[in-house]
Every structure is written in structure tokens, then in C-alpha cells.
Amino acid sequence: MGLLKNIFKARDKPENRTPGSNYSFFFGGTTSGKPVNEHTAMQMTAVYSCVRILAEAVAGLPLHLHRYTDNGGKEKALTHSLYFLLHDEPNPEMSSFVFRETLMTHLLLWGNAYAQIIRNGKGEVIALYPLMPNRMRVDRDTRGNLYYSYTRYSDEAPTLNGITVTLRPSDVLHIPGLGFDGLVGYSPIAMAKNAIGLAMATEEYGAKF
């Protein structure tokens, strides 16, 4: 009887279920009982493959800066300062391919992609650095103007952990995904969390045999 009981053992009951559909949306609760967020979803081969293919496909597309000529045509603006940033190296730490791949990955997982715009004393753009979407908050001040609040975390500088930096819209490149207000996109992972949670629970259940 003990052997048969172990063979026909029922699936574990769902755990970490957050009561209420509204709270479940924000805290990652699913009907399968598996917590789903952007990091756990990437452990699913289907999610990882889709994100990788789309991110690499967009990053591999040619990106050129053009300008209009006097005769109404257009040509590559090879001497423009933004051409090098967009086509070759947005910042000293990454190539254009890696930069666009990172932003596309953020867009697919969090529904938003952010990059900080660095300027020199003349106001010219000299660098673009990706920002983590889960640390960014978009809000309005008392006069209705948009502003961005970014919380800094760094293992190299623990004294800066938890410090919130306020950025102006002119200092942030924000690419929102599909959303309801046109300002902030919704996470595709959050919108499909029940399907992803079911796949995670099925994979875990099958791996136990």
C-alpha cells in the first residue's frame, strides 16, 4: 500500500497564493501556486528562447543615422556625434548590439526599457546607459510634470544602496511597451503569469518522476 500510495501521490497543493486577484497581479501569485516574475520566467525554455530570439533579432538590425540633403534626398550622417553612439558604442562598456539587446530584453520582460542620457557641459549627448526597469518609477509632481525616480543598488558601493535619484524626462530614454495610458507599459510576464506558472508547475511535477 505504501508503494502504491507513493506512485499515485497527488500533486502538491498550491503554495504562496496571494488572496485577491488585484493583489495577485502585483505580487506574482498564480493559480498554479508557482511564483512568477521576470527572473523565474526566464528559467522556462520557451520564455528564454522567445526573449533571446527577439532581442538578438532587433539588436542585429542595421541602425544608421540619416540627414536630409538640399535636393530632398537623405544620406548617412557619419560625422554626427549621435551616429557613433547609436551605430557603434552607446557607452564605453558595451557595443550597440549589446545595448539594444539589453533594452529589448527589458522591454520583453518588464514592458518598459529605460536608458539614462548622459550629456556634457554643452548639452550634447555623449553616452547612453541602460537602467533596470524594476528600479524605475514614473510619476507626476504637483504641477502634473513627469519625472523618473530610480533607486540605486550597487555591490561595489554599498553606501549608495537604496538612494533614489530623480531624473528629468529629457535625461531618460524611455521605450514603453503595450499599456493602458501610453506612458508606462505592462509586463508581458505579469499578463501571462498564469500560463507561465502552469508550465513551471507541470515541468516540476514531471521532473519528480
Coordinates of C-alpha atoms in Angstrom, one line a residue:
M1 CA 0.0 0.0 0.0
G2 CA 2.8 2.4 0.8
L3 CA 4.4 1.8 -2.7
L4 CA 1.1 2.4 -4.4
K5 CA 0.4 5.5 -2.3
N6 CA 3.8 7.0 -3.4
I7 CA 3.1 6.2 -7.0
F8 CA -0.3 7.8 -7.1
K9 CA 0.7 10.7 -4.8
A10 CA -1.4 13.7 -5.6
R11 CA 0.2 16.9 -6.8
D12 CA 1.4 19.2 -4.1
K13 CA -1.2 21.8 -3.1
P14 CA -0.5 25.4 -4.4
E15 CA 1.6 27.5 -2.1
N16 CA 2.3 31.2 -1.7
R17 CA -1.1 32.0 -3.1
T18 CA -1.9 35.7 -2.6
P19 CA -5.6 36.2 -1.9
G20 CA -7.4 38.6 -4.2
S21 CA -6.9 38.9 -8.0
N22 CA -5.7 42.5 -7.8
Y23 CA -3.0 41.7 -5.2
S24 CA -2.1 38.5 -7.2
F25 CA -1.3 40.7 -10.2
F26 CA 1.2 42.8 -8.3
F27 CA 2.8 40.2 -6.1
G28 CA 3.1 37.4 -8.7
G29 CA 0.6 34.9 -7.3
T30 CA -0.7 32.4 -9.8
T31 CA -3.5 29.8 -9.9
S32 CA -0.9 27.1 -10.1
G33 CA 0.7 28.2 -6.9
K34 CA 4.1 28.9 -8.5
P35 CA 5.5 32.4 -8.0
V36 CA 6.2 34.0 -11.4
N37 CA 8.3 37.1 -12.0
E38 CA 10.7 38.2 -14.7
H39 CA 13.6 36.1 -13.3
T40 CA 11.8 32.8 -12.7
A41 CA 10.0 33.1 -16.0
M42 CA 13.4 33.1 -17.8
Q43 CA 14.0 29.6 -16.4
M44 CA 11.3 28.3 -18.8
T45 CA 12.9 27.3 -22.0
A46 CA 10.0 28.7 -24.1
V47 CA 10.2 32.1 -22.4
Y48 CA 14.0 32.2 -22.6
S49 CA 14.1 31.2 -26.3
C50 CA 11.4 33.8 -27.3
V51 CA 13.2 36.6 -25.4
R52 CA 16.6 35.7 -26.8
I53 CA 15.4 35.4 -30.4
L54 CA 13.5 38.7 -30.4
A55 CA 16.3 40.6 -28.5
E56 CA 19.0 39.3 -30.8
A57 CA 17.0 39.9 -33.9
V58 CA 16.3 43.5 -33.1
A59 CA 19.9 44.1 -31.9
G60 CA 21.2 42.7 -35.2
L61 CA 19.2 45.1 -37.4
P62 CA 21.2 47.9 -39.1
L63 CA 21.0 51.2 -37.2
H64 CA 22.1 54.3 -39.1
L65 CA 21.5 58.0 -38.5
H66 CA 20.5 59.9 -41.6
R67 CA 20.1 63.5 -42.5
Y68 CA 18.2 65.2 -45.4
T69 CA 20.1 66.8 -48.2
D70 CA 19.4 70.0 -50.1
N71 CA 17.9 68.1 -53.0
G72 CA 15.3 66.3 -50.9
G73 CA 17.2 63.1 -50.5
K74 CA 19.0 61.7 -47.5
E75 CA 22.4 60.4 -46.6
K76 CA 24.1 58.8 -43.6
A77 CA 25.2 61.4 -41.1
L78 CA 28.6 59.8 -40.5
T79 CA 30.1 62.9 -38.9
H80 CA 27.2 63.5 -36.4
S81 CA 28.0 62.8 -32.8
L82 CA 25.0 60.6 -32.3
Y83 CA 26.0 58.3 -35.2
F84 CA 28.8 56.7 -33.3
L85 CA 26.7 56.3 -30.2
L86 CA 23.8 54.6 -31.9
H87 CA 25.7 52.6 -34.5
D88 CA 28.9 51.7 -32.7
E89 CA 29.2 52.3 -28.9
P90 CA 26.5 53.9 -26.8
N91 CA 28.9 53.9 -23.8
P92 CA 32.4 52.6 -23.1
E93 CA 31.1 49.4 -21.5
M94 CA 29.0 48.0 -24.3
S95 CA 28.6 47.8 -28.1
S96 CA 25.5 49.0 -29.9
F97 CA 24.4 45.3 -30.3
V98 CA 24.7 44.6 -26.6
F99 CA 22.9 47.9 -25.7
R100 CA 20.0 47.2 -28.0
E101 CA 19.8 43.6 -26.9
T102 CA 19.6 44.6 -23.3
L103 CA 16.9 47.2 -23.9
M104 CA 14.9 44.8 -25.9
T105 CA 15.2 42.1 -23.2
H106 CA 14.0 44.7 -20.6
L107 CA 11.0 45.6 -22.9
L108 CA 10.0 42.0 -23.3
L109 CA 10.2 41.1 -19.6
W110 CA 9.2 44.2 -17.8
G111 CA 7.2 46.0 -20.6
N112 CA 9.5 49.1 -20.4
A113 CA 13.0 49.9 -21.4
Y114 CA 15.0 52.8 -19.9
A115 CA 18.4 54.3 -20.6
Q116 CA 20.0 57.3 -18.9
I117 CA 21.1 60.1 -21.3
I118 CA 24.5 61.5 -20.3
R119 CA 25.3 65.0 -21.6
N120 CA 28.4 67.1 -21.5
G121 CA 28.6 70.8 -20.4
K122 CA 27.3 71.9 -23.9
G123 CA 24.2 69.7 -23.6
E124 CA 25.4 67.2 -26.2
V125 CA 24.6 63.5 -25.7
I126 CA 27.8 61.6 -25.0
A127 CA 26.6 58.3 -23.6
L128 CA 23.5 56.1 -23.1
Y129 CA 23.4 53.7 -20.1
P130 CA 20.6 51.1 -19.6
L131 CA 18.6 51.3 -16.4
M132 CA 16.9 48.4 -14.7
P133 CA 13.1 48.7 -15.1
N134 CA 12.2 47.2 -11.8
R135 CA 14.1 50.1 -10.0
M136 CA 12.4 52.8 -12.0
R137 CA 9.2 54.6 -11.1
V138 CA 7.4 57.1 -13.3
D139 CA 5.3 59.7 -11.6
R140 CA 4.0 63.3 -11.8
D141 CA 4.7 66.2 -9.5
T142 CA 2.1 68.6 -8.1
R143 CA 2.1 70.6 -11.3
G144 CA 1.5 67.5 -13.4
N145 CA 5.0 67.2 -14.9
L146 CA 6.5 63.8 -15.4
Y147 CA 9.6 62.7 -13.6
Y148 CA 11.5 59.5 -13.1
S149 CA 12.7 58.1 -9.8
Y150 CA 15.5 55.5 -9.9
T151 CA 16.7 53.5 -6.9
R152 CA 20.4 52.7 -7.0
Y153 CA 21.8 49.4 -5.8
S154 CA 25.4 48.5 -6.1
D155 CA 27.6 45.7 -4.6
E156 CA 30.6 47.8 -5.3
A157 CA 29.3 50.8 -3.4
P158 CA 27.1 49.6 -0.5
T159 CA 26.8 53.2 0.8
L160 CA 24.8 54.1 -2.2
N161 CA 22.3 51.3 -1.8
G162 CA 18.7 52.5 -1.6
I163 CA 19.4 56.0 -2.7
T164 CA 16.7 57.3 -5.0
V165 CA 17.8 59.6 -7.9
T166 CA 15.2 61.9 -9.6
L167 CA 15.7 62.2 -13.4
R168 CA 14.0 64.6 -15.8
P169 CA 12.3 63.2 -18.9
S170 CA 14.9 64.8 -21.0
D171 CA 17.6 62.7 -19.3
V172 CA 15.8 59.4 -19.8
L173 CA 15.2 57.4 -23.0
H174 CA 12.0 55.5 -22.2
I175 CA 10.6 52.9 -24.6
P176 CA 7.2 51.8 -23.2
G177 CA 5.5 48.6 -24.3
L178 CA 1.8 47.9 -24.6
G179 CA 0.0 49.8 -21.8
F180 CA -3.3 51.5 -20.9
D181 CA -2.1 55.1 -20.5
G182 CA 0.6 55.4 -23.2
L183 CA 3.2 56.3 -20.6
V184 CA 4.1 53.0 -18.9
G185 CA 3.9 49.5 -20.4
Y186 CA 2.6 46.4 -18.7
S187 CA 4.9 43.5 -18.2
P188 CA 4.1 40.6 -20.6
I189 CA 5.3 38.2 -18.0
A190 CA 2.7 39.6 -15.5
M191 CA 0.0 39.4 -18.1
A192 CA 0.7 35.8 -18.9
K193 CA 1.7 34.7 -15.4
N194 CA -0.9 32.0 -15.1
A195 CA 0.1 30.3 -18.3
I196 CA 3.8 30.5 -17.3
G197 CA 3.0 29.3 -13.8
L198 CA 1.2 26.3 -15.2
A199 CA 4.1 25.4 -17.4
M200 CA 6.5 25.8 -14.4
A201 CA 4.3 23.5 -12.2
T202 CA 4.0 20.9 -15.0
E203 CA 7.7 20.9 -15.6
E204 CA 8.4 20.5 -11.9
Y205 CA 5.8 17.7 -11.5
G206 CA 7.2 15.8 -14.4
A207 CA 10.8 16.2 -13.2
K208 CA 9.9 14.3 -10.0
F209 CA 9.4 11.0 -11.8

